[in-house]
Coordinates of C-alpha atoms in Angstrom, one line a residue:
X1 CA 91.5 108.6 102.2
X2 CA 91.5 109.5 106.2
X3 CA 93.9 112.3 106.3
X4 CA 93.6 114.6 108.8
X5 CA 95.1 116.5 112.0
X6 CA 96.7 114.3 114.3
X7 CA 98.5 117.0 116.4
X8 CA 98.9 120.8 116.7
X9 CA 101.7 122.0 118.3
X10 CA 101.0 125.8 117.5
X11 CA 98.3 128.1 116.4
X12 CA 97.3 127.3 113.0
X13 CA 94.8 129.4 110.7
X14 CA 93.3 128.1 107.8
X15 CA 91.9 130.7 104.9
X16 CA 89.5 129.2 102.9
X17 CA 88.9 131.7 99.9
X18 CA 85.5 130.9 97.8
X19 CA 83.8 132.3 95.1
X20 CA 81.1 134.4 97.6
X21 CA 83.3 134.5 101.0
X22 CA 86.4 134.0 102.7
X23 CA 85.6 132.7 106.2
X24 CA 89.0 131.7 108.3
X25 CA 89.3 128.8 110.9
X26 CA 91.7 129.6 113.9
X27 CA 92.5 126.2 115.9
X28 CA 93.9 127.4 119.1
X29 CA 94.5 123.7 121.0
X30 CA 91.6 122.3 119.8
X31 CA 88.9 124.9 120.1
X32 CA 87.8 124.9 116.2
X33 CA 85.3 127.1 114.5
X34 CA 83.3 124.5 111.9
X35 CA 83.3 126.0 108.3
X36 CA 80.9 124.7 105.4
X37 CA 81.8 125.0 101.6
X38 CA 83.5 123.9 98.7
X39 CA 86.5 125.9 98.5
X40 CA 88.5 127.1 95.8
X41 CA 91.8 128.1 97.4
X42 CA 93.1 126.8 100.9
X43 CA 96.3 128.0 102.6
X44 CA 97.8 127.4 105.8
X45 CA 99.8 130.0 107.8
X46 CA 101.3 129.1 110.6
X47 CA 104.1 131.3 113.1
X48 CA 106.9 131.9 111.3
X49 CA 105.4 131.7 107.9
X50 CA 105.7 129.0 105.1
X51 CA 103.4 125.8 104.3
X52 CA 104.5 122.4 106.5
X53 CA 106.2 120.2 104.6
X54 CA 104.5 116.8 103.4
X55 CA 100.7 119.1 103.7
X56 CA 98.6 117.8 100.9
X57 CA 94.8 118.2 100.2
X58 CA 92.5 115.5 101.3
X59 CA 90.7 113.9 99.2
X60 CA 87.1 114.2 100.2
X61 CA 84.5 114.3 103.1
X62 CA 85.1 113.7 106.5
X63 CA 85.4 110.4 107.6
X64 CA 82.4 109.1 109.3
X65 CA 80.5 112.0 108.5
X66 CA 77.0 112.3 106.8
X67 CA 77.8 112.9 103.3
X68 CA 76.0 115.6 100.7
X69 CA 73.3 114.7 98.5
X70 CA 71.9 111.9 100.8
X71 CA 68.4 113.8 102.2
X72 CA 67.8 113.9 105.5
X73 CA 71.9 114.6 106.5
X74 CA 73.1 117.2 107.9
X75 CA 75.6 119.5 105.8
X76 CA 78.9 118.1 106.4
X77 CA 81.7 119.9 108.6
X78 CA 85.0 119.2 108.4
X79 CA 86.1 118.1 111.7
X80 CA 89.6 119.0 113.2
X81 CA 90.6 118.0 116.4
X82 CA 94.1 119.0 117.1
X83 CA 96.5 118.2 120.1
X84 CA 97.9 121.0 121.3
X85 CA 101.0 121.8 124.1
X86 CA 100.3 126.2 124.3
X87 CA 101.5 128.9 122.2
X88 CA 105.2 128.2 121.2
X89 CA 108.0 130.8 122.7
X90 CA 109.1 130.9 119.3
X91 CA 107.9 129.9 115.7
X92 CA 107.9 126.2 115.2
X93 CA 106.1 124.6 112.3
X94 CA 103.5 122.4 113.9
X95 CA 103.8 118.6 113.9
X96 CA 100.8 117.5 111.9
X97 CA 100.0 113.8 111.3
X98 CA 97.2 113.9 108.4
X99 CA 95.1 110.8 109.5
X100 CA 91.9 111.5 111.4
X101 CA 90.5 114.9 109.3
X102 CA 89.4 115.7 105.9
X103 CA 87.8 118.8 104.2
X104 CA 84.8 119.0 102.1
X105 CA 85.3 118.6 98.6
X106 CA 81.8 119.2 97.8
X107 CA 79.6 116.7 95.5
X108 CA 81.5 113.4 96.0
X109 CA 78.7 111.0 93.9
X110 CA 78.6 109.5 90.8
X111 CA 74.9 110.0 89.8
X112 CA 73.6 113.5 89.8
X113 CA 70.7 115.6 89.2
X114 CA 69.7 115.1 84.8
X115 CA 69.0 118.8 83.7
X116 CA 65.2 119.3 82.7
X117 CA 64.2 115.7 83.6
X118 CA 60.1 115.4 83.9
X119 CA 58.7 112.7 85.3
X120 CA 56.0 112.4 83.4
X121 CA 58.6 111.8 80.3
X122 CA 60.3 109.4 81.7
X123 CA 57.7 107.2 82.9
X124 CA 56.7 107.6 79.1
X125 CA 60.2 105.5 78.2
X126 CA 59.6 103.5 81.2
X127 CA 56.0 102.1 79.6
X128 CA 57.0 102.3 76.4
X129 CA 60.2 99.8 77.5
X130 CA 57.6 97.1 79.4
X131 CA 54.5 97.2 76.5
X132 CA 53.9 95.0 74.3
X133 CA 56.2 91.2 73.7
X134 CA 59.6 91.2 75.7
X135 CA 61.2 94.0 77.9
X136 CA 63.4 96.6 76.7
X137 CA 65.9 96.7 79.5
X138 CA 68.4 98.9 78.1
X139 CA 65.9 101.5 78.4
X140 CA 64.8 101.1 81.7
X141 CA 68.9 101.2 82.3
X142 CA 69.9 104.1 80.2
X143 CA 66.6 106.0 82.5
X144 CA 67.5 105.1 85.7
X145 CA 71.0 104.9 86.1
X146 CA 71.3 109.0 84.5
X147 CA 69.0 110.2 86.9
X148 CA 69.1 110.9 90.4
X149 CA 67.1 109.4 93.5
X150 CA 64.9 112.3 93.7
X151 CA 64.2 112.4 90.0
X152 CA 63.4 108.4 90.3
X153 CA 61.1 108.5 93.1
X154 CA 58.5 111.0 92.1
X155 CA 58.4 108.3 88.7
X156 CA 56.2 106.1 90.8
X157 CA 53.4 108.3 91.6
X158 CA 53.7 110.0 88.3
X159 CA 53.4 106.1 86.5
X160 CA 50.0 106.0 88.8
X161 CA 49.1 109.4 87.4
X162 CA 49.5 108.4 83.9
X163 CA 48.2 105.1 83.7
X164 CA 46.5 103.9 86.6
X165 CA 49.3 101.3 87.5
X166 CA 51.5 100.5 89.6
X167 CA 55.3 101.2 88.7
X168 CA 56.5 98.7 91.1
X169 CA 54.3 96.3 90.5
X170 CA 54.6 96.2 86.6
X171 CA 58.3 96.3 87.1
X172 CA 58.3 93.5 89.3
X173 CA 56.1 91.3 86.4
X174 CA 58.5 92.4 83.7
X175 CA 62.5 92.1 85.5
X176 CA 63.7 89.1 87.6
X177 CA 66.1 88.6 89.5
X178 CA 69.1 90.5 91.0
X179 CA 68.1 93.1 88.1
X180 CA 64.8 93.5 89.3
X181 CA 66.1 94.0 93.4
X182 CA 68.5 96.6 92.2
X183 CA 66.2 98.1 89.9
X184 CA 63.2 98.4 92.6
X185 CA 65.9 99.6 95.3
X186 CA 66.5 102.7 93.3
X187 CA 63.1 104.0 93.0
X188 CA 62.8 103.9 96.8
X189 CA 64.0 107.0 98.8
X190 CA 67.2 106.4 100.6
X191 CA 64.8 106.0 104.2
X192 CA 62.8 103.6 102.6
X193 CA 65.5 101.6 101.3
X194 CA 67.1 101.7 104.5
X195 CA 63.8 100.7 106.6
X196 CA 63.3 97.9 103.6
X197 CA 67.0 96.7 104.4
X198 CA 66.7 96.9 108.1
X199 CA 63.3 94.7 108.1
X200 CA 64.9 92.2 105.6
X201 CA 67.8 91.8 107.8
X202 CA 65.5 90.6 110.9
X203 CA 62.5 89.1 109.6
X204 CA 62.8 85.3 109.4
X205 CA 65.1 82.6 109.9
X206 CA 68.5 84.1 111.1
X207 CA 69.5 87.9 111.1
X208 CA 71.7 89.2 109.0
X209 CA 73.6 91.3 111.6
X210 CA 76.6 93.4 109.3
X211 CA 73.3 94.5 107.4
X212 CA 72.0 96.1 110.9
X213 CA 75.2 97.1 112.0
X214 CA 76.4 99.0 108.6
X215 CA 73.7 101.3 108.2
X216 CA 73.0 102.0 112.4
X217 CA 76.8 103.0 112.2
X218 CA 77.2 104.8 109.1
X219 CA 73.7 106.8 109.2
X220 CA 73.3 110.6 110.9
X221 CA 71.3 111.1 113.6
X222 CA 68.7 113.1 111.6
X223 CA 68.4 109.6 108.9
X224 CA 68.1 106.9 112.1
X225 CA 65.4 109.4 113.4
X226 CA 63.5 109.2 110.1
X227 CA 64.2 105.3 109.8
X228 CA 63.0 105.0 113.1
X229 CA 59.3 107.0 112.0
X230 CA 59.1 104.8 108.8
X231 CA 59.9 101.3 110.4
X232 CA 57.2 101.9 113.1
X233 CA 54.5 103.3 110.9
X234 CA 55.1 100.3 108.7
X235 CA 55.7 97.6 110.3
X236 CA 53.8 98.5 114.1
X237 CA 56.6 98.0 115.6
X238 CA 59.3 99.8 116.9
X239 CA 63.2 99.4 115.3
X240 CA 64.4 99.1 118.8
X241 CA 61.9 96.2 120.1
X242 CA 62.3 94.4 116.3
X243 CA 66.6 94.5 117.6
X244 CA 65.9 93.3 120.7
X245 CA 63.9 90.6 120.2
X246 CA 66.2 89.4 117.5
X247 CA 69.3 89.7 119.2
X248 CA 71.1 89.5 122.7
X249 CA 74.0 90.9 124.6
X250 CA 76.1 93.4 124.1
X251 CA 75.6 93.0 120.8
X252 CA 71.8 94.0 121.6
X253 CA 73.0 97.0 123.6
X254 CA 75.3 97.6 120.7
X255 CA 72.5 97.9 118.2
X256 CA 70.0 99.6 120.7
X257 CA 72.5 102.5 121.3
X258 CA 73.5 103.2 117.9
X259 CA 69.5 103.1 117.2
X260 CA 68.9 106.1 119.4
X261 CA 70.0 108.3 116.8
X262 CA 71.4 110.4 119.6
X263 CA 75.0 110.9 118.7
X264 CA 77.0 114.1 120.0
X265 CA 77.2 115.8 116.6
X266 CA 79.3 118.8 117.9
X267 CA 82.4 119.8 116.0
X268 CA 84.3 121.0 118.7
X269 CA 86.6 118.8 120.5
X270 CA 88.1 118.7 124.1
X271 CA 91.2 117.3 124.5
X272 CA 91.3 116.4 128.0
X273 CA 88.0 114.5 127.7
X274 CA 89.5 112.8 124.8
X275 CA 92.5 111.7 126.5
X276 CA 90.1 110.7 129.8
X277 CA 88.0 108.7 127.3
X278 CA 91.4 106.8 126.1
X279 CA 92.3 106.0 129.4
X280 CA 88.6 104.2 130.5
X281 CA 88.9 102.2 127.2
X282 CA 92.2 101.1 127.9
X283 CA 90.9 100.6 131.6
X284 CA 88.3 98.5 130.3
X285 CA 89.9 96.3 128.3
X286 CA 93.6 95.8 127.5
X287 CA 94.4 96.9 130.9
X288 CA 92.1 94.4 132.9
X289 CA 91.3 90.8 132.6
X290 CA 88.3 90.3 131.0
X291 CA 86.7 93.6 129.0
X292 CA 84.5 96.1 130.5
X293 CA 82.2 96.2 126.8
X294 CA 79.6 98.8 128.6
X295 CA 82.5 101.3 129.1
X296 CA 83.4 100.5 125.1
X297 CA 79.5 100.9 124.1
X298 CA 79.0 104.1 126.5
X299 CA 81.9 105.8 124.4
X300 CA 81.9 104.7 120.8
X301 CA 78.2 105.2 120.6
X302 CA 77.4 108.6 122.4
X303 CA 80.7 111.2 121.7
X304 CA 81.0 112.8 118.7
X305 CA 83.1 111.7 115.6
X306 CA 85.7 114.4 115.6
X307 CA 86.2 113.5 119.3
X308 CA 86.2 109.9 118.7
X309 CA 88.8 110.2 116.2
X310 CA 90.7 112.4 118.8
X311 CA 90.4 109.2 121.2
X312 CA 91.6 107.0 119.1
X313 CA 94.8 109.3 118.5
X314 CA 95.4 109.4 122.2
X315 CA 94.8 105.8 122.7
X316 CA 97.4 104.9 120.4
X317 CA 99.5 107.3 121.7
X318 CA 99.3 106.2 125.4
X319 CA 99.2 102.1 125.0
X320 CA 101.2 102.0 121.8
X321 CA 98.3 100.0 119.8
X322 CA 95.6 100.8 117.5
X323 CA 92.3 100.6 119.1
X324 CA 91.1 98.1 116.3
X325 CA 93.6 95.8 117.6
X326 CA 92.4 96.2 120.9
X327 CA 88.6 95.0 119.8
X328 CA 89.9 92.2 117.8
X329 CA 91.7 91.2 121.2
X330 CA 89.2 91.7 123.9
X331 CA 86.3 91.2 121.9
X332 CA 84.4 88.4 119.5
X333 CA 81.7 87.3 117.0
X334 CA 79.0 89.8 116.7
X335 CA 80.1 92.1 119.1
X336 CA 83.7 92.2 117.7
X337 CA 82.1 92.7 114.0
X338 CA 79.9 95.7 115.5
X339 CA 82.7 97.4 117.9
X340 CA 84.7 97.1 114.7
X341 CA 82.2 98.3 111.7
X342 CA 81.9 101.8 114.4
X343 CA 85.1 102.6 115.0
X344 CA 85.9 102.5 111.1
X345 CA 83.0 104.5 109.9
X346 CA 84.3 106.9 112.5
X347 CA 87.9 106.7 111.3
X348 CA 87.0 106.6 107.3
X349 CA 83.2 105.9 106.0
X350 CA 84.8 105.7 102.3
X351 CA 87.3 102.7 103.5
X352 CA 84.8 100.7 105.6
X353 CA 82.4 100.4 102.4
X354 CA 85.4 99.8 100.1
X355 CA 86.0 96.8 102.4
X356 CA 82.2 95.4 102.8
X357 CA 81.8 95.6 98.9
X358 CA 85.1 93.3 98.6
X359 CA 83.9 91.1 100.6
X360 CA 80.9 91.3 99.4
X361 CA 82.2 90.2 95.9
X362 CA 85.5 87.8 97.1
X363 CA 85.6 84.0 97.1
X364 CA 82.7 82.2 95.8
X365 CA 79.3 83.5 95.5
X366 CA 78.7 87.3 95.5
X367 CA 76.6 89.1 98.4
X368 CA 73.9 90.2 96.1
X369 CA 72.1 92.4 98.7
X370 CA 74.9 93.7 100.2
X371 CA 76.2 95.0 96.8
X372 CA 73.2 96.6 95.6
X373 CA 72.4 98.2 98.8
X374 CA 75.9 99.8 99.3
X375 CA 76.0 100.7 95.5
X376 CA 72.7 102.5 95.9
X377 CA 73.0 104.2 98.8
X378 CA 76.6 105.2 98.6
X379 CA 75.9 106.6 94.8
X380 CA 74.9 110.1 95.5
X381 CA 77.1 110.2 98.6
X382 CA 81.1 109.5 98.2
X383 CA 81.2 106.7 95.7
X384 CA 83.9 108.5 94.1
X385 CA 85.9 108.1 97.1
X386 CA 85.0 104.0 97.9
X387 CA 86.3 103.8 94.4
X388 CA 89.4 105.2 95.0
X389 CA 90.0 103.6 98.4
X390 CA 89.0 100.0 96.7
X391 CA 91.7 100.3 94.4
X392 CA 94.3 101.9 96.7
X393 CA 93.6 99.0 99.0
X394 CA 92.7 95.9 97.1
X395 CA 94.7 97.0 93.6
X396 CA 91.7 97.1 91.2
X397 CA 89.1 98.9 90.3
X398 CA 85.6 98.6 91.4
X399 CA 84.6 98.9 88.5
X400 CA 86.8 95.8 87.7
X401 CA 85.5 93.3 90.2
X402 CA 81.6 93.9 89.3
X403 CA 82.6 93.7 85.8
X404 CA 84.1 89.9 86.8
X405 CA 81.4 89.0 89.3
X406 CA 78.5 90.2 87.5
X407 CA 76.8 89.6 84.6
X408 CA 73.6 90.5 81.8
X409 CA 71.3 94.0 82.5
X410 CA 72.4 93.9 86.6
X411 CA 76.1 94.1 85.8
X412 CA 74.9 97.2 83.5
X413 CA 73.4 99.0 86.2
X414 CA 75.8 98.2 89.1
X415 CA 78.2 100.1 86.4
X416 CA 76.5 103.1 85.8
X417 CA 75.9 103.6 89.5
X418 CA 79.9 102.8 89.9
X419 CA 79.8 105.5 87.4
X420 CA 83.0 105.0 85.4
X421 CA 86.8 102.7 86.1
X422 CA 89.8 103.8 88.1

């Protein structure tokens, strides 16, 4: 959960050998070459031969990184920013502190693709399950949560097709409840959920600003762009002016930048920028009285992840503190919550949503919407690697706490999208 490299003290070469290829990766300083595929065999070589001590694999997609299987997203790229002092006089294994990197592990979901699923069938099982006295909601479960979000979507036109109704709203007079919101949020594609989200989250009394700041910071640039195209052509009005005139700030700054969908998405990395950009956040905050939060916006909302990730290494290194500390210090409310929710989608995306759906589910009451939306969206993406950082983290299962803080046909479905116990 977040390994990666932390420092490079000499040239390292990785070999990935797949079925098809074998593509190497020379990291000389931090000058990387960016490598996509699931890989079969990985060594490292180094000067002097051998494997470093302590080198394990990682356990699944870079942090912070869009993930496969969510459309929209680019591939994803392993991302290694290393640290490093020249070519060594002699061989010396290089010092490497597995916390920022990790490499793609391919499909890291729990729902895939059903072989041979037709829509037309299965809106067949879905009529069948809502004619007639009662609803068969086992159905409707054992449909839904085996197939994937592009083999639920096309259901609705193909329900239209069939019988001249609409899916949604048939669904909608059958289900109730939590069981009907989770039910409707998976035949939306992952845009439209997020658009749907977004608007709930700012419509009304109150904003519910974690909603707005959780997908903003977890979404590529390519899925904020299309958000952006769907909120405007449904609602007439732009994402941006629905932020602004909802919220104020820096935490409106906050929201505006990370809605520009204008990231730096290279792979590369430079370390004397890095260490520059360490320096003007310590500047503007622990360093000063009173915090400079346009120097902490500027930074964590426009450089790239790998190079963010990089910063935070050097800022730890230089002030001796880790740069969440620093936010919970300098910073508060909103603002804190936002500065906060970036920096640890940058460090681990798997982590961050391990922590939102605890809370999510902790103390009394659950937070229904933020449970179904993170469960949906996160299904097809790394749900197999929130599991494992829920239980390395909070020692149970997912899987467990849904299973104590849900109940009836919504607990079922919230299961098969956790997809099995840890």
């Amino acid at each position: 959960g977040g390994p990666g490299f932390g420092m490079v003290n000499a040239d390292v070469k990785l070999t990935y050998q797949c079925k098809e290829q074998q593509t190497k990766l020379c990291f000389l300083g931090l000058q990387c070459m960016s490598f996509i595929s699931v890989y079969t065999v990985c060594t490292i070589h180094q000067p002097g031969g051998g494997m470093p001590s302590g080198m394990g694999y990682p356990g699944g997609p870079a942090p912070g990184q869009p993930m496969p299987g969510y459309p929209g997203a680019p591939a994803p790229n392993p991302s290694m920013p290393g640290y490093g002092g020249g070519t060594p006089g002699a061989p010396i294994a290089p010092a490497i502190n597995l916390c920022c990197v990790q490499f793609c592990r391919g499909f890291r979901g729990t729902i895939s693709d059903f072989p041979g699923a037709d829509p037309l069938k299965d809106v067949e099982i879905l009529r069948k399950a809502m004619k007639g006295f009662g609803t068969d909601e086992q159905a409707i479960i054992n449909l839904l949560g085996s197939r994937s979000n592009k083999q639920r979507v096309p259901m609705v036109k193909a329900y239209k097709t069939t019988y001249g109704k609409d899916l949604i709203s048939d669904l909608k007079s059958e289900l109730s409840g939590h069981f009907e919101n989770l039910v409707i949020a998976m035949l939306m594609t992952p845009t439209e959920f997020d658009v749907h989200e977004l608007r709930e989250a700012i419509k009304g009394a109150g904003t519910d600003e974690a909603c707005l700041i959780e997908i903003l910071a977890s979404r590529s640039n390519a899925e904020i762009r299309e958000i952006n195209q769907l909120y405007k052509s449904e609602h007439r009005k732009s994402l941006e002016d629905a932020i602004i005139s909802e919220t104020s700030g820096h935490f409106r700054r906050l929201l505006v930048s990370l809605s520009q969908g204008n990231r730096d998405e290279r792979e590369t990395v430079d370390v004397s920028l890095a260490k520059q950009d360490a320096q003007s956040l310590y500047a503007a905050g622990e360093h000063k009285l009173g915090t400079d939060e346009s120097q902490f916006n500027a930074i964590l909302c426009a450089r790239s992840k790998p190079h963010l990730r990089a910063v935070f290494h050097e800022y730890q290194q230089m002030c001796g503190k880790d740069i969440e500390k620093s936010i919970c210090r300098e910073m508060s409310g909103d603002l804190e919550s936002g500065m906060l929710a970036v920096v640890k989608c940058i460090k681990n995306t798997p982590v961050y949503f391990a922590e939102r759906l605890h809370k999510a589910m902790k103390g009394a009451g659950t937070k229904d919407r933020a449970l179904i939306r993170i469960m949906v969206s996160r299904s097809e993406v790394d749900m197999l690697d929130i599991r494992q950082e829920y239980a390395r983290n909070y020692g149970k299962s997912l899987y467990t706490d849904i299973s104590g803080d849900t109940s009836g046909d919504y607990r079922k479905l919230l299961l098969k999208l956790c997809g099995g116990n840890d």
